[in-house]
Amino acid sequence: MANCGRLILFSGPSGVGKDTLLDVLFEKRPLLRHSVSVTTRNKRDSEVEGKDYYFISVEKFNEMLKADEILEYNKYGKHFYGTPKKPIDKWLKEGVDVILKIDVHGFENVKKMYSDKCISIFILPPSLEVLEQRLRMRGTETAEDFIKRMEIAVEELKKCEEYDYRVINDSLEKAAEEILTILDK
């Protein structure tokens, strides 16, 4: 198994810039693979099916769960988010590094399952005020959803010490370079 790839667990609160950072990382390292999650929520206008998420029905999600095709999952509000297992195992076996954008709950489960193949990176905002501003600028949440996301963010930030590395996303280029340096170690 010397040829085995690494699973890079990539977490941070909503609005911290994970997707934008991932875009930069994939541009700079085209051989990296990105595990695309499935979700039962509706697609946002800016999202691309198969790139951002696979948008599926609750029925399909439950079928995948029963068939043991979901590595980990979580529920936010009334929507499920999960990680398909097959592509990850295939890429790791082929020696490819895979980035898995995952929440802190999924992180704990996946870290246990793939402990010998994992690197974990938590993306931090420069401050809670900056995070709040970024979430408001997105304009994708109702006032109620926004409050819930901020509450979740505060709880998630408490878990950052459990990760191998912590990167502050105050400058996109600087944060991306720091992550690339971690991956090169």
PDB file of C-alpha atoms in Angstrom:
ATOM      1  CA  MET A   1       0.000   0.000   0.000  1.00  0.00           C
ATOM      2  CA  ALA A   2       2.992   2.323  -0.437  1.00  0.00           C
ATOM      3  CA  ASN A   3       1.196   3.806  -3.430  1.00  0.00           C
ATOM      4  CA  CYS A   4      -1.847   4.770  -1.360  1.00  0.00           C
ATOM      5  CA  GLY A   5      -3.187   8.302  -1.703  1.00  0.00           C
ATOM      6  CA  ARG A   6      -3.929  10.660   1.155  1.00  0.00           C
ATOM      7  CA  LEU A   7      -7.332  11.858   2.282  1.00  0.00           C
ATOM      8  CA  ILE A   8      -7.195  15.565   3.031  1.00  0.00           C
ATOM      9  CA  LEU A   9     -10.044  16.493   5.373  1.00  0.00           C
ATOM     10  CA  PHE A  10     -10.954  20.119   4.757  1.00  0.00           C
ATOM     11  CA  SER A  11     -13.302  21.824   7.253  1.00  0.00           C
ATOM     12  CA  GLY A  12     -14.373  25.244   8.391  1.00  0.00           C
ATOM     13  CA  PRO A  13     -17.540  27.173   9.118  1.00  0.00           C
ATOM     14  CA  SER A  14     -19.950  28.169   6.377  1.00  0.00           C
ATOM     15  CA  GLY A  15     -18.796  31.397   4.702  1.00  0.00           C
ATOM     16  CA  VAL A  16     -15.094  30.975   5.533  1.00  0.00           C
ATOM     17  CA  GLY A  17     -14.191  30.581   1.835  1.00  0.00           C
ATOM     18  CA  LYS A  18     -13.640  26.817   1.549  1.00  0.00           C
ATOM     19  CA  ASP A  19     -14.993  26.575  -2.011  1.00  0.00           C
ATOM     20  CA  THR A  20     -13.006  29.564  -3.250  1.00  0.00           C
ATOM     21  CA  LEU A  21      -9.850  28.141  -1.657  1.00  0.00           C
ATOM     22  CA  LEU A  22     -10.536  24.745  -3.232  1.00  0.00           C
ATOM     23  CA  ASP A  23     -10.856  26.380  -6.668  1.00  0.00           C
ATOM     24  CA  VAL A  24      -7.365  27.883  -6.236  1.00  0.00           C
ATOM     25  CA  LEU A  25      -5.906  24.582  -4.958  1.00  0.00           C
ATOM     26  CA  PHE A  26      -7.302  22.582  -7.876  1.00  0.00           C
ATOM     27  CA  GLU A  27      -6.009  25.155 -10.336  1.00  0.00           C
ATOM     28  CA  LYS A  28      -2.517  24.895  -8.828  1.00  0.00           C
ATOM     29  CA  ARG A  29      -2.646  21.100  -8.322  1.00  0.00           C
ATOM     30  CA  PRO A  30      -4.742  19.555 -11.097  1.00  0.00           C
ATOM     31  CA  LEU A  31      -3.897  16.009  -9.916  1.00  0.00           C
ATOM     32  CA  LEU A  32      -5.792  16.519  -6.648  1.00  0.00           C
ATOM     33  CA  ARG A  33      -9.257  14.992  -6.625  1.00  0.00           C
ATOM     34  CA  HIS A  34     -12.285  16.527  -4.942  1.00  0.00           C
ATOM     35  CA  SER A  35     -14.932  14.371  -3.396  1.00  0.00           C
ATOM     36  CA  VAL A  36     -18.282  15.826  -4.429  1.00  0.00           C
ATOM     37  CA  SER A  37     -20.978  15.440  -1.786  1.00  0.00           C
ATOM     38  CA  VAL A  38     -24.614  14.596  -2.339  1.00  0.00           C
ATOM     39  CA  THR A  39     -27.325  16.816  -0.879  1.00  0.00           C
ATOM     40  CA  THR A  40     -31.091  16.846  -0.722  1.00  0.00           C
ATOM     41  CA  ARG A  41     -31.327  20.655  -0.775  1.00  0.00           C
ATOM     42  CA  ASN A  42     -32.134  22.686  -3.872  1.00  0.00           C
ATOM     43  CA  LYS A  43     -29.344  23.897  -6.131  1.00  0.00           C
ATOM     44  CA  ARG A  44     -28.310  27.549  -5.779  1.00  0.00           C
ATOM     45  CA  ASP A  45     -28.019  29.589  -8.986  1.00  0.00           C
ATOM     46  CA  SER A  46     -24.224  29.746  -8.766  1.00  0.00           C
ATOM     47  CA  GLU A  47     -23.788  25.991  -8.225  1.00  0.00           C
ATOM     48  CA  VAL A  48     -22.947  23.369 -10.813  1.00  0.00           C
ATOM     49  CA  GLU A  49     -24.346  19.817 -10.618  1.00  0.00           C
ATOM     50  CA  GLY A  50     -21.467  17.357 -10.184  1.00  0.00           C
ATOM     51  CA  LYS A  51     -18.960  20.098  -9.314  1.00  0.00           C
ATOM     52  CA  ASP A  52     -20.418  21.643  -6.153  1.00  0.00           C
ATOM     53  CA  TYR A  53     -22.816  18.836  -5.182  1.00  0.00           C
ATOM     54  CA  TYR A  54     -24.919  16.069  -6.607  1.00  0.00           C
ATOM     55  CA  PHE A  55     -28.485  17.197  -5.938  1.00  0.00           C
ATOM     56  CA  ILE A  56     -30.646  14.181  -5.140  1.00  0.00           C
ATOM     57  CA  SER A  57     -34.005  13.345  -3.603  1.00  0.00           C
ATOM     58  CA  VAL A  58     -34.437  12.244   0.009  1.00  0.00           C
ATOM     59  CA  GLU A  59     -35.552   8.857  -1.349  1.00  0.00           C
ATOM     60  CA  LYS A  60     -32.306   8.438  -3.333  1.00  0.00           C
ATOM     61  CA  PHE A  61     -30.286   9.547  -0.301  1.00  0.00           C
ATOM     62  CA  ASN A  62     -31.980   6.902   1.856  1.00  0.00           C
ATOM     63  CA  GLU A  63     -31.309   4.244  -0.814  1.00  0.00           C
ATOM     64  CA  MET A  64     -27.603   5.155  -0.800  1.00  0.00           C
ATOM     65  CA  LEU A  65     -27.521   4.970   3.005  1.00  0.00           C
ATOM     66  CA  LYS A  66     -29.112   1.511   3.023  1.00  0.00           C
ATOM     67  CA  ALA A  67     -26.645   0.311   0.364  1.00  0.00           C
ATOM     68  CA  ASP A  68     -23.706   1.549   2.518  1.00  0.00           C
ATOM     69  CA  GLU A  69     -22.667   3.956  -0.267  1.00  0.00           C
ATOM     70  CA  ILE A  70     -22.390   6.984   2.057  1.00  0.00           C
ATOM     71  CA  LEU A  71     -19.154   7.403   4.017  1.00  0.00           C
ATOM     72  CA  GLU A  72     -20.592  10.002   6.396  1.00  0.00           C
ATOM     73  CA  TYR A  73     -23.563  12.324   6.424  1.00  0.00           C
ATOM     74  CA  ASN A  74     -25.253  15.075   8.352  1.00  0.00           C
ATOM     75  CA  LYS A  75     -28.532  16.938   8.402  1.00  0.00           C
ATOM     76  CA  TYR A  76     -28.768  20.739   8.402  1.00  0.00           C
ATOM     77  CA  GLY A  77     -32.296  21.980   8.837  1.00  0.00           C
ATOM     78  CA  LYS A  78     -34.359  19.623   6.712  1.00  0.00           C
ATOM     79  CA  HIS A  79     -31.611  18.786   4.200  1.00  0.00           C
ATOM     80  CA  PHE A  80     -29.109  15.924   4.169  1.00  0.00           C
ATOM     81  CA  TYR A  81     -25.476  16.195   3.048  1.00  0.00           C
ATOM     82  CA  GLY A  82     -23.342  13.097   2.544  1.00  0.00           C
ATOM     83  CA  THR A  83     -20.066  11.813   1.119  1.00  0.00           C
ATOM     84  CA  PRO A  84     -20.212   9.030  -1.482  1.00  0.00           C
ATOM     85  CA  LYS A  85     -17.742   6.284  -0.536  1.00  0.00           C
ATOM     86  CA  LYS A  86     -16.838   4.591  -3.867  1.00  0.00           C
ATOM     87  CA  PRO A  87     -14.883   7.389  -5.601  1.00  0.00           C
ATOM     88  CA  ILE A  88     -12.778   8.078  -2.500  1.00  0.00           C
ATOM     89  CA  ASP A  89     -11.734   4.446  -2.040  1.00  0.00           C
ATOM     90  CA  LYS A  90     -10.975   4.120  -5.767  1.00  0.00           C
ATOM     91  CA  TRP A  91      -8.763   7.235  -5.860  1.00  0.00           C
ATOM     92  CA  LEU A  92      -6.898   6.386  -2.647  1.00  0.00           C
ATOM     93  CA  LYS A  93      -6.188   2.895  -3.971  1.00  0.00           C
ATOM     94  CA  GLU A  94      -4.824   4.477  -7.183  1.00  0.00           C
ATOM     95  CA  GLY A  95      -2.440   6.630  -5.102  1.00  0.00           C
ATOM     96  CA  VAL A  96      -4.315   9.877  -5.709  1.00  0.00           C
ATOM     97  CA  ASP A  97      -4.701  12.546  -3.005  1.00  0.00           C
ATOM     98  CA  VAL A  98      -8.357  13.372  -2.349  1.00  0.00           C
ATOM     99  CA  ILE A  99      -9.716  16.529  -0.720  1.00  0.00           C
ATOM    100  CA  LEU A 100     -12.873  15.944   1.245  1.00  0.00           C
ATOM    101  CA  LYS A 101     -14.756  19.100   2.250  1.00  0.00           C
ATOM    102  CA  ILE A 102     -16.428  17.931   5.420  1.00  0.00           C
ATOM    103  CA  ASP A 103     -18.087  19.321   8.537  1.00  0.00           C
ATOM    104  CA  VAL A 104     -16.657  18.787  12.019  1.00  0.00           C
ATOM    105  CA  HIS A 105     -19.015  15.878  12.794  1.00  0.00           C
ATOM    106  CA  GLY A 106     -18.122  14.000   9.640  1.00  0.00           C
ATOM    107  CA  PHE A 107     -14.454  14.750  10.305  1.00  0.00           C
ATOM    108  CA  GLU A 108     -14.510  12.763  13.539  1.00  0.00           C
ATOM    109  CA  ASN A 109     -16.005   9.688  11.845  1.00  0.00           C
ATOM    110  CA  VAL A 110     -13.818   9.760   8.737  1.00  0.00           C
ATOM    111  CA  LYS A 111     -10.634  10.416  10.748  1.00  0.00           C
ATOM    112  CA  LYS A 112     -11.316   7.175  12.672  1.00  0.00           C
ATOM    113  CA  MET A 113     -11.927   5.167   9.485  1.00  0.00           C
ATOM    114  CA  TYR A 114      -8.965   6.516   7.497  1.00  0.00           C
ATOM    115  CA  SER A 115      -6.624   7.552  10.322  1.00  0.00           C
ATOM    116  CA  ASP A 116      -3.466   6.252   8.611  1.00  0.00           C
ATOM    117  CA  LYS A 117      -4.271   8.077   5.343  1.00  0.00           C
ATOM    118  CA  CYS A 118      -5.578  11.418   6.695  1.00  0.00           C
ATOM    119  CA  ILE A 119      -4.354  14.973   6.907  1.00  0.00           C
ATOM    120  CA  SER A 120      -6.843  17.394   8.453  1.00  0.00           C
ATOM    121  CA  ILE A 121      -6.959  21.138   7.791  1.00  0.00           C
ATOM    122  CA  PHE A 122      -9.358  23.565   9.444  1.00  0.00           C
ATOM    123  CA  ILE A 123      -9.987  26.882   7.677  1.00  0.00           C
ATOM    124  CA  LEU A 124     -10.494  29.800  10.062  1.00  0.00           C
ATOM    125  CA  PRO A 125     -11.897  33.266   9.382  1.00  0.00           C
ATOM    126  CA  PRO A 126      -9.745  36.249  10.394  1.00  0.00           C
ATOM    127  CA  SER A 127     -12.507  37.030  12.949  1.00  0.00           C
ATOM    128  CA  LEU A 128     -16.149  36.243  13.695  1.00  0.00           C
ATOM    129  CA  GLU A 129     -17.055  39.715  12.405  1.00  0.00           C
ATOM    130  CA  VAL A 130     -15.446  38.973   9.034  1.00  0.00           C
ATOM    131  CA  LEU A 131     -17.252  35.618   8.883  1.00  0.00           C
ATOM    132  CA  GLU A 132     -20.578  37.317   9.637  1.00  0.00           C
ATOM    133  CA  GLN A 133     -19.893  39.884   6.901  1.00  0.00           C
ATOM    134  CA  ARG A 134     -19.025  37.163   4.348  1.00  0.00           C
ATOM    135  CA  LEU A 135     -22.203  35.232   5.129  1.00  0.00           C
ATOM    136  CA  ARG A 136     -24.329  38.371   4.814  1.00  0.00           C
ATOM    137  CA  MET A 137     -22.675  39.248   1.473  1.00  0.00           C
ATOM    138  CA  ARG A 138     -23.575  35.808   0.080  1.00  0.00           C
ATOM    139  CA  GLY A 139     -27.235  36.661   0.504  1.00  0.00           C
ATOM    140  CA  THR A 140     -28.288  33.012   0.244  1.00  0.00           C
ATOM    141  CA  GLU A 141     -29.846  32.580   3.697  1.00  0.00           C
ATOM    142  CA  THR A 142     -32.996  33.826   5.336  1.00  0.00           C
ATOM    143  CA  ALA A 143     -32.526  35.805   8.560  1.00  0.00           C
ATOM    144  CA  GLU A 144     -33.378  32.670  10.543  1.00  0.00           C
ATOM    145  CA  ASP A 145     -30.915  30.526   8.541  1.00  0.00           C
ATOM    146  CA  PHE A 146     -28.238  33.190   8.975  1.00  0.00           C
ATOM    147  CA  ILE A 147     -28.592  33.131  12.776  1.00  0.00           C
ATOM    148  CA  LYS A 148     -28.454  29.313  12.754  1.00  0.00           C
ATOM    149  CA  ARG A 149     -25.321  29.326  10.538  1.00  0.00           C
ATOM    150  CA  MET A 150     -23.571  31.736  12.912  1.00  0.00           C
ATOM    151  CA  GLU A 151     -24.476  29.551  15.915  1.00  0.00           C
ATOM    152  CA  ILE A 152     -23.129  26.477  14.091  1.00  0.00           C
ATOM    153  CA  ALA A 153     -19.972  28.412  13.113  1.00  0.00           C
ATOM    154  CA  VAL A 154     -19.224  29.298  16.745  1.00  0.00           C
ATOM    155  CA  GLU A 155     -19.576  25.614  17.722  1.00  0.00           C
ATOM    156  CA  GLU A 156     -17.438  24.451  14.776  1.00  0.00           C
ATOM    157  CA  LEU A 157     -14.663  26.910  15.618  1.00  0.00           C
ATOM    158  CA  LYS A 158     -14.349  25.253  19.040  1.00  0.00           C
ATOM    159  CA  LYS A 159     -13.317  22.012  17.271  1.00  0.00           C
ATOM    160  CA  CYS A 160     -10.436  23.496  15.259  1.00  0.00           C
ATOM    161  CA  GLU A 161      -7.802  22.291  17.753  1.00  0.00           C
ATOM    162  CA  GLU A 162      -8.654  18.665  16.846  1.00  0.00           C
ATOM    163  CA  TYR A 163      -7.260  19.196  13.332  1.00  0.00           C
ATOM    164  CA  ASP A 164      -3.657  18.608  12.271  1.00  0.00           C
ATOM    165  CA  TYR A 165      -3.396  22.117  10.762  1.00  0.00           C
ATOM    166  CA  ARG A 166      -5.256  25.419  11.047  1.00  0.00           C
ATOM    167  CA  VAL A 167      -5.134  28.016   8.274  1.00  0.00           C
ATOM    168  CA  ILE A 168      -6.566  31.534   8.555  1.00  0.00           C
ATOM    169  CA  ASN A 169      -8.215  32.646   5.326  1.00  0.00           C
ATOM    170  CA  ASP A 170      -7.512  36.366   5.492  1.00  0.00           C
ATOM    171  CA  SER A 171      -5.839  36.419   2.071  1.00  0.00           C
ATOM    172  CA  LEU A 172      -6.873  33.832  -0.502  1.00  0.00           C
ATOM    173  CA  GLU A 173      -3.414  33.513  -2.091  1.00  0.00           C
ATOM    174  CA  LYS A 174      -1.630  33.339   1.260  1.00  0.00           C
ATOM    175  CA  ALA A 175      -4.038  30.705   2.617  1.00  0.00           C
ATOM    176  CA  ALA A 176      -3.747  28.629  -0.575  1.00  0.00           C
ATOM    177  CA  GLU A 177       0.065  28.760  -0.434  1.00  0.00           C
ATOM    178  CA  GLU A 178       0.007  27.703   3.210  1.00  0.00           C
ATOM    179  CA  ILE A 179      -2.192  24.705   2.354  1.00  0.00           C
ATOM    180  CA  LEU A 180       0.058  23.732  -0.568  1.00  0.00           C
ATOM    181  CA  THR A 181       3.063  23.862   1.786  1.00  0.00           C
ATOM    182  CA  ILE A 182       1.217  21.528   4.188  1.00  0.00           C
ATOM    183  CA  LEU A 183       0.448  19.107   1.343  1.00  0.00           C
ATOM    184  CA  ASP A 184       4.092  19.111   0.229  1.00  0.00           C
ATOM    185  CA  LYS A 185       5.352  18.020   3.673  1.00  0.00           C
TER     186      LYS A 185
END
